[in-house]
mmCIF file of C-alpha atoms and ligand atoms in Angstrom:
data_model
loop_
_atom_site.group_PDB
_atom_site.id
_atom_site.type_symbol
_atom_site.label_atom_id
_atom_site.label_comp_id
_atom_site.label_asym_id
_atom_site.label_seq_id
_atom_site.Cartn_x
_atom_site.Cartn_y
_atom_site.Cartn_z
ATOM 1 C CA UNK A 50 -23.787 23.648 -1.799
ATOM 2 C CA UNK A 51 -24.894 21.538 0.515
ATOM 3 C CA UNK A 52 -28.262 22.098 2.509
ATOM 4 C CA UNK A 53 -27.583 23.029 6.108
ATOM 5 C CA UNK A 54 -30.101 21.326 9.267
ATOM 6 C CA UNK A 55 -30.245 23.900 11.956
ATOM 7 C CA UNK A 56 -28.366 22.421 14.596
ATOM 8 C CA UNK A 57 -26.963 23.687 17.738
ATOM 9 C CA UNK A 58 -22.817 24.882 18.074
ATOM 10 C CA UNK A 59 -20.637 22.100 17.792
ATOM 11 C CA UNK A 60 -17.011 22.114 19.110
ATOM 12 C CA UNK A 61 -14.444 20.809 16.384
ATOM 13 C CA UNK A 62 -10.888 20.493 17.408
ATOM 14 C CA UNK A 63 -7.414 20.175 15.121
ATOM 15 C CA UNK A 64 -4.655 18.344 16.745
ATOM 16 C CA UNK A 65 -1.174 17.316 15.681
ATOM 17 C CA UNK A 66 2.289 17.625 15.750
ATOM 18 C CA UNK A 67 4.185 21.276 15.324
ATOM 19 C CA UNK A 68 4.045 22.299 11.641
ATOM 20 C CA UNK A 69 1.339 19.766 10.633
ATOM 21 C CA UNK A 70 -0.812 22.311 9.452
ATOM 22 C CA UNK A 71 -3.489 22.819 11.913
ATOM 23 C CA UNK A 72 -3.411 26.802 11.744
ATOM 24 C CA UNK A 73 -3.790 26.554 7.855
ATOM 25 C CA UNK A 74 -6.636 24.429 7.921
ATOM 26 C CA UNK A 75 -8.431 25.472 10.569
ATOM 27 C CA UNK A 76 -8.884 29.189 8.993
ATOM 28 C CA UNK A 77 -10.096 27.311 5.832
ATOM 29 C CA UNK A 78 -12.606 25.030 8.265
ATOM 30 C CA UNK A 79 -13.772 28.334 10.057
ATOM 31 C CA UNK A 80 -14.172 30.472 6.263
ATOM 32 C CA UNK A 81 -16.221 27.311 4.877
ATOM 33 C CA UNK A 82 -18.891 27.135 8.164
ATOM 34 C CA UNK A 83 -19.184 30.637 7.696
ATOM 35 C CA UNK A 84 -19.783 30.526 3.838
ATOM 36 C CA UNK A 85 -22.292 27.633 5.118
ATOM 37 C CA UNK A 86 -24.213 30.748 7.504
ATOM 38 C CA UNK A 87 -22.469 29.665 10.126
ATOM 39 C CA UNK A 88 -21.297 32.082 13.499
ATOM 40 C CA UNK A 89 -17.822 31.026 14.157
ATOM 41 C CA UNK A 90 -15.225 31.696 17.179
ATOM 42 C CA UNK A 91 -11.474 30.246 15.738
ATOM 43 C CA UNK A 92 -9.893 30.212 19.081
ATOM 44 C CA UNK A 93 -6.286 27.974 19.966
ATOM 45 C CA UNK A 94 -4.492 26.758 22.836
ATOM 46 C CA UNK A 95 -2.303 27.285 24.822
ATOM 47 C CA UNK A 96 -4.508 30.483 24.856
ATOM 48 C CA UNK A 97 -7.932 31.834 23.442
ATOM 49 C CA UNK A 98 -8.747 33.716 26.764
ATOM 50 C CA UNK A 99 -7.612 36.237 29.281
ATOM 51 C CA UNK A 100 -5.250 34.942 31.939
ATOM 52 C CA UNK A 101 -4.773 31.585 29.215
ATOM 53 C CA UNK A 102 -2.914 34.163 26.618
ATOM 54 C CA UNK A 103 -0.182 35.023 29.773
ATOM 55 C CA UNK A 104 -0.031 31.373 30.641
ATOM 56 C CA UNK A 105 0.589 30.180 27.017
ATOM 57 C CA UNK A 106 3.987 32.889 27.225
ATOM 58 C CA UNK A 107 4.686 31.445 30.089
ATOM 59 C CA UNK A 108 5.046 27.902 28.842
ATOM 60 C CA UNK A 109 6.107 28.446 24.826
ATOM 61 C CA UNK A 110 9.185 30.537 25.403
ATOM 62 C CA UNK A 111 12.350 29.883 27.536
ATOM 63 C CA UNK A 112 14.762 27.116 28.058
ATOM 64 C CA UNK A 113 12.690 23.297 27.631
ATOM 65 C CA UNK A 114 13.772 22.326 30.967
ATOM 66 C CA UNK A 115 11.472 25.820 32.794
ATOM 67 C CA UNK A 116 9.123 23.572 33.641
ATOM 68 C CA UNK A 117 8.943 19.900 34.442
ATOM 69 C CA UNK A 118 6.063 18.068 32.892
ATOM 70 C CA UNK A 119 3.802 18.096 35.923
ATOM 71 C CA UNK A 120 4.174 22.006 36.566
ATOM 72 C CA UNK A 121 3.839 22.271 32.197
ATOM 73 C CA UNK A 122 0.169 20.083 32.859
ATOM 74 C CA UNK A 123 -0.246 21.966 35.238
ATOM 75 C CA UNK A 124 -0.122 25.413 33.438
ATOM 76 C CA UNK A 125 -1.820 24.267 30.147
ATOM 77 C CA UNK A 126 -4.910 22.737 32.210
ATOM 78 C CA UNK A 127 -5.078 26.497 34.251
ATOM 79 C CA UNK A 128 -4.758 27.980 30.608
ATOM 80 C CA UNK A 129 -7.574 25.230 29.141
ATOM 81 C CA UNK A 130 -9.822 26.415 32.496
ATOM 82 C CA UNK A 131 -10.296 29.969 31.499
ATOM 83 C CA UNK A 132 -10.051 28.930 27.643
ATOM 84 C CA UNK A 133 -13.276 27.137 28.328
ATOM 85 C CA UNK A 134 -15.129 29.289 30.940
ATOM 86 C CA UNK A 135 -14.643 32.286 28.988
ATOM 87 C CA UNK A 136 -14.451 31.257 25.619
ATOM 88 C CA UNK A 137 -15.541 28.079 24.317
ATOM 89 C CA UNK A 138 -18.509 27.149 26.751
ATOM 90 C CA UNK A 139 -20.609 30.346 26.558
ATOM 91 C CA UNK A 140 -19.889 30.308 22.581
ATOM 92 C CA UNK A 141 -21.346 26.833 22.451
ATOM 93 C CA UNK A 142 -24.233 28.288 24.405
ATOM 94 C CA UNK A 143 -24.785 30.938 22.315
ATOM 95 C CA UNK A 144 -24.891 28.552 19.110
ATOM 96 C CA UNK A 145 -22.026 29.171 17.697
ATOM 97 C CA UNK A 146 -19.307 26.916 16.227
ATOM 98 C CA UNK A 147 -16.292 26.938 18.137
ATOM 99 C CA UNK A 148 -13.105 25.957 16.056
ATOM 100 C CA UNK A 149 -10.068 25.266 18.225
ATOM 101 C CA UNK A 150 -6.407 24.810 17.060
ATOM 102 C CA UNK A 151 -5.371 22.081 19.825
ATOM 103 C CA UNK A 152 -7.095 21.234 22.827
ATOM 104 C CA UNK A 153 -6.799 18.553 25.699
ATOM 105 C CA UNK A 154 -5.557 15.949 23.121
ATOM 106 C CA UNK A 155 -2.634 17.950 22.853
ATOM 107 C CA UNK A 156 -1.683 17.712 26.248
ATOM 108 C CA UNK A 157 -2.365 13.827 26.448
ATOM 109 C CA UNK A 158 0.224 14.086 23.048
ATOM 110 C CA UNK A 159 2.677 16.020 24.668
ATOM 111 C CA UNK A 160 3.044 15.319 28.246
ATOM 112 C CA UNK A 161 1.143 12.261 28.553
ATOM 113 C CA UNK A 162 3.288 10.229 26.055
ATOM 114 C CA UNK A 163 6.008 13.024 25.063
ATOM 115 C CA UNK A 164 7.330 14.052 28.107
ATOM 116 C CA UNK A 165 6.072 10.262 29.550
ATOM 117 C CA UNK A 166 3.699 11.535 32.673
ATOM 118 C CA UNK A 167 1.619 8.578 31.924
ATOM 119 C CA UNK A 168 -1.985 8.839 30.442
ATOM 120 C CA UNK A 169 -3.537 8.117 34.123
ATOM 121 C CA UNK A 170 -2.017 11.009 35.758
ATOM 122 C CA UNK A 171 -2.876 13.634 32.817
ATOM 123 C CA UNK A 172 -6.445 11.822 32.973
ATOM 124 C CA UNK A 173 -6.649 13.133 36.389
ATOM 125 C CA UNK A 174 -6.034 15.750 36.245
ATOM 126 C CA UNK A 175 -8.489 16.256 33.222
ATOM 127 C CA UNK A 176 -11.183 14.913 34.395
ATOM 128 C CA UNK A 177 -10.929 17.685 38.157
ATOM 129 C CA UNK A 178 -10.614 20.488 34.872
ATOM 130 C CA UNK A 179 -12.761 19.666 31.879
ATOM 131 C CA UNK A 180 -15.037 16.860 33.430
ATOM 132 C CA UNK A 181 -16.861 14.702 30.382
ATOM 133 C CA UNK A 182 -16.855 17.907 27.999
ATOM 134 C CA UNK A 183 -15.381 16.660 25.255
ATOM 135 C CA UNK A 184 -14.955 18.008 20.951
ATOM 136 C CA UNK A 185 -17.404 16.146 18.948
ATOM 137 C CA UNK A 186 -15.013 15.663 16.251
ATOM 138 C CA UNK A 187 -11.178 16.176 16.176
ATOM 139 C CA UNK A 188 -9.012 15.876 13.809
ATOM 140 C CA UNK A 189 -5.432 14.891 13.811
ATOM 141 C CA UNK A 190 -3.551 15.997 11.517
ATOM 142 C CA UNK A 191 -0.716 13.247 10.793
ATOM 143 C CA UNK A 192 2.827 14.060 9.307
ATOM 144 C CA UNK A 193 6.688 12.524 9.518
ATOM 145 C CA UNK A 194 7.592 14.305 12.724
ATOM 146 C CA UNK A 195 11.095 15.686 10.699
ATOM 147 C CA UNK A 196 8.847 16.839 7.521
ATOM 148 C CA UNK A 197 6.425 18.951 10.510
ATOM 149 C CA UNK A 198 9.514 20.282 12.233
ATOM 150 C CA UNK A 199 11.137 21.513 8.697
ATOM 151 C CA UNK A 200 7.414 23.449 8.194
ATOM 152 C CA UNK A 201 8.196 25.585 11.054
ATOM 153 C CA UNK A 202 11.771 26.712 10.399
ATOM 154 C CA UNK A 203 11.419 29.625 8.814
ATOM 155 C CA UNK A 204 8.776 30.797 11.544
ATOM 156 C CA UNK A 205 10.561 33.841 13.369
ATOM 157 C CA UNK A 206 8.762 33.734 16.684
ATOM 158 C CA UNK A 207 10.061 32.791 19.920
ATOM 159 C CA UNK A 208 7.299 30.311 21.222
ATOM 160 C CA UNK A 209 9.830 27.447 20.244
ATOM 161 C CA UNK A 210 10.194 25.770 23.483
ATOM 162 C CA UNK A 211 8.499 22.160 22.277
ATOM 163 C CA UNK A 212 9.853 22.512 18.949
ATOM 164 C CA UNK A 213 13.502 22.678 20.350
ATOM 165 C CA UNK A 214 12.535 19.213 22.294
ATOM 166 C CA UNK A 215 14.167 16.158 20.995
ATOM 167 C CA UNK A 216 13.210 14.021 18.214
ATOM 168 C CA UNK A 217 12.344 11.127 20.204
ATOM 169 C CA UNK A 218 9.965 13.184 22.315
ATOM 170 C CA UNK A 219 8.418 14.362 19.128
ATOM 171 C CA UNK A 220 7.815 10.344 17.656
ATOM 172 C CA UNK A 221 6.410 9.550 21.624
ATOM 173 C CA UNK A 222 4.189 12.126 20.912
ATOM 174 C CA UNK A 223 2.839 11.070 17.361
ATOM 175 C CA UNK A 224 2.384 7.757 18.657
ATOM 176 C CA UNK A 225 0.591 8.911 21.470
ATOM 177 C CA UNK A 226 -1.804 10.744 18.986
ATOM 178 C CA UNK A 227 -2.341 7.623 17.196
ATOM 179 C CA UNK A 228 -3.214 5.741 20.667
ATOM 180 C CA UNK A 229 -5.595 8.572 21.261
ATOM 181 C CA UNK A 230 -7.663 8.237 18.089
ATOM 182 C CA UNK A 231 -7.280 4.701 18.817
ATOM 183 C CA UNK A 232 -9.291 4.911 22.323
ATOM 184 C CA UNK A 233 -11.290 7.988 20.689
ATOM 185 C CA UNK A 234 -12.893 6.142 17.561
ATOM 186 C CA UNK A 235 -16.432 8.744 17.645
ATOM 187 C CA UNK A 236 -14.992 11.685 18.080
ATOM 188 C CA UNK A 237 -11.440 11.417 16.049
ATOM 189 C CA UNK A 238 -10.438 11.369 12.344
ATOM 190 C CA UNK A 239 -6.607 10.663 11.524
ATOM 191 C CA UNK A 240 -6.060 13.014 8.222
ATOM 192 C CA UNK A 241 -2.678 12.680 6.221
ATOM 193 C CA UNK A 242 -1.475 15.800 6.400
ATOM 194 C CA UNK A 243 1.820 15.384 3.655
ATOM 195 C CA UNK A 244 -0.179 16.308 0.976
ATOM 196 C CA UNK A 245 -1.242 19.824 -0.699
ATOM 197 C CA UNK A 246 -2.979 22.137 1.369
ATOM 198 C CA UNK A 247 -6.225 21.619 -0.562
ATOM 199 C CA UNK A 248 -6.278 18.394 -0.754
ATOM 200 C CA UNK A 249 -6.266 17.911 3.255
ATOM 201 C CA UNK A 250 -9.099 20.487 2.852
ATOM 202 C CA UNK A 251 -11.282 18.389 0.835
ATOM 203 C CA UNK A 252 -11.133 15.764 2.770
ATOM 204 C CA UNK A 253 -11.258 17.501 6.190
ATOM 205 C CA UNK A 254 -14.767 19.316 4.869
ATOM 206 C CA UNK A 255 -16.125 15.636 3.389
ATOM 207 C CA UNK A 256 -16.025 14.665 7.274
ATOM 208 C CA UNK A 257 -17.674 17.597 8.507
ATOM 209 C CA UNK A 258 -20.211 17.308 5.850
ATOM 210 C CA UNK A 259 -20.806 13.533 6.143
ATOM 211 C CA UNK A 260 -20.879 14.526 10.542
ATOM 212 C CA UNK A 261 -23.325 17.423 10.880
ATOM 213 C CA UNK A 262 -25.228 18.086 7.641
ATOM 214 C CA UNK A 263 -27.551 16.292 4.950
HETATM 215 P P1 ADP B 413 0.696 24.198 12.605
HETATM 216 O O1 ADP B 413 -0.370 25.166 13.020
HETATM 217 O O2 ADP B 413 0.233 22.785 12.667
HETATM 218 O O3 ADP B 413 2.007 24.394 13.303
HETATM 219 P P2 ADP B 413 0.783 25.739 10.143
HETATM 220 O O4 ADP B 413 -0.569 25.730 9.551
HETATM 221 O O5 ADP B 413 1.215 26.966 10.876
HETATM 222 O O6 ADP B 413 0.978 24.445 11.072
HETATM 223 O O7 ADP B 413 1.815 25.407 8.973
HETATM 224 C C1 ADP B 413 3.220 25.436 9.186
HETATM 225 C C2 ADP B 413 3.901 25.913 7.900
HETATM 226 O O8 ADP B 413 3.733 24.949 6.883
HETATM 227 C C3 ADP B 413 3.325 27.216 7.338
HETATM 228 O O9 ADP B 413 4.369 27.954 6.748
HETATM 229 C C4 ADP B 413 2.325 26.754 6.289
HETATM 230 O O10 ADP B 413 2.167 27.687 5.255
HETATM 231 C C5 ADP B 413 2.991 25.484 5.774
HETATM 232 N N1 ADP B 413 2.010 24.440 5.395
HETATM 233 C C6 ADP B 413 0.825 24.174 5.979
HETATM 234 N N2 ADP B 413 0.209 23.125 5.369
HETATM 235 C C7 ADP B 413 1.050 22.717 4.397
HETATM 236 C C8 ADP B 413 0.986 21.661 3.420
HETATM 237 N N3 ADP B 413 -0.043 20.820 3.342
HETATM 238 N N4 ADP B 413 2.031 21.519 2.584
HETATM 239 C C9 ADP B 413 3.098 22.359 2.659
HETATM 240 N N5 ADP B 413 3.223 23.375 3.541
HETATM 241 C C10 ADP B 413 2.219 23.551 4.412
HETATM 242 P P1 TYD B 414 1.456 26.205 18.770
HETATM 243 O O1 TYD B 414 1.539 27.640 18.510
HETATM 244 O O2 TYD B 414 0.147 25.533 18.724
HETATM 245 O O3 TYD B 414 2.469 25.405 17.887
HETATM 246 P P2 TYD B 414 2.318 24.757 16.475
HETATM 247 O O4 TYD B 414 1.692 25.796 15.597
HETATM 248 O O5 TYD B 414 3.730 24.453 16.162
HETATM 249 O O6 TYD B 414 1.511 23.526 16.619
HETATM 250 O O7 TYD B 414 2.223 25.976 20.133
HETATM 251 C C1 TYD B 414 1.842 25.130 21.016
HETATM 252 C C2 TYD B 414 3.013 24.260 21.468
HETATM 253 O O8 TYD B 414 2.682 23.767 22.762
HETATM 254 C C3 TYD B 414 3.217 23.068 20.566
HETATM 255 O O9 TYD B 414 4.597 22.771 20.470
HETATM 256 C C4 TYD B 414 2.527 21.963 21.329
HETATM 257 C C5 TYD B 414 2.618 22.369 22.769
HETATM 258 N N1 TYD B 414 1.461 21.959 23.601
HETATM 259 C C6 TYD B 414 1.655 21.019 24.603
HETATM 260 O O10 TYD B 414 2.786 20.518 24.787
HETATM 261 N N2 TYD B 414 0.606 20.648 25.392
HETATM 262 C C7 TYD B 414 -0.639 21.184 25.230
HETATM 263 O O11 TYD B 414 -1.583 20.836 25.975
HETATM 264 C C8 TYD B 414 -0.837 22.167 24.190
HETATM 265 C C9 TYD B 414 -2.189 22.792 23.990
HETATM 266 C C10 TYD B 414 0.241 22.526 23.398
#
């Protein structure tokens, strides 16, 4: 086992497209920084707060067209407010490691390129919300849009309302996570996420390693 420095929280975030295996791997990530002595808060979005947990209802179920995309960036950035006031930020004081299953990348993914607001006007309305807070590493997890989509089929919940979006808003938005490791080369780590389970793993805890401890 490695040998831990004593360094403060980080914030580590896991980005991708539906059924790319973020969830999975992020419970592994949080049970592997606390095998390391770690304190860990496993938090997602749209969510991880009170008031974000009513907004993320609000914009996962019900017909695709409920919202258009700048009322959707709208919502998620309200939702990402309270997710960091009252989660992530005083965790991060407290010096603990804050795990999150999709953050602000997401929305850059989704309704920057996806849903085509444009990366200026979702960067503007970042910047007024989070500021220069940013993850100091991220990974996204990469997969055939299709092969991601067939992972959540047999899921029986109703928070569907992005996977029932077409697939040509799904490739916008996988290239749009490639652009954003692309302008993001510190913080972000494309992992190939078509392979076993453990595998990813591996490799996802080799970065972490190789990142924060010696
Ligand atoms: P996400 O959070 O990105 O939507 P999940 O972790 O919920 O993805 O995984 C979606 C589904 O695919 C789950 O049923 C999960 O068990 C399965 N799954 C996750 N990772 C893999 C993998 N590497 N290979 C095959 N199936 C996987
Ligand atoms: P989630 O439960 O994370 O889905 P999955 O496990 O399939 O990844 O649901 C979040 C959905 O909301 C997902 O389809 C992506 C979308 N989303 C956005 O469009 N913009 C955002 O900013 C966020 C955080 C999520």
């Amino acid at each position: 086992m490695t040998d831990i420095v004593e360094i403060p929280g980080k914030f580590i975030t896991l980005e991708g497209g539906d059924g790319s295996g973020k969830s999975t791997q992020a419970k592994q990530l949080a049970a592997f920084l606390e095998d390391q002595g770690k304190e860990v808060i496993l938090t997602r979005e749209p969510g991880g707060a009170p008031g974000a947990d009513d907004i993320r209802q609000l914009l996962l179920t019900g017909d695709p067209d409920r919202w258009d995309v700048i009322g959707e960036t709208l919502l998620f950035y309200a939702s990402r407010r309270n997710h960091l006031r009252l989660t992530v930020w005083p965790a991060l004081a407290a010096g603990k490691w804050v795990i999150s299953d999709r953050f602000a990348d997401s929305t850059m993914a989704y309704q920057g390129y996806g849903n085509q607001m444009g990366v200026d006007e979702v960067q503007k309305i970042h910047d007024v919300t989070v500021g220069e807070f940013a993850p100091d590493l991220t990974y996204i997890l990469d997969i055939d849009v299709e092969a991601g989509l067939k992972r959540t089929h047999g899921r029986t919940h109703n928070e569907d309302r992005f996977e029932r979006m077409d697939l040509s808003f799904h490739n916008r938005m996988r290239q749009g996570f490639f652009e954003i490791a692309k302008k993001n080369e510190h913080r972000c780590v494309v992992v190939n996420a078509a392979r076993q389970i453990d595998e990813i793993q591996t490799d996802m805890r080799r970065t972490l390693k190789n990142r924060f401890f010696s």
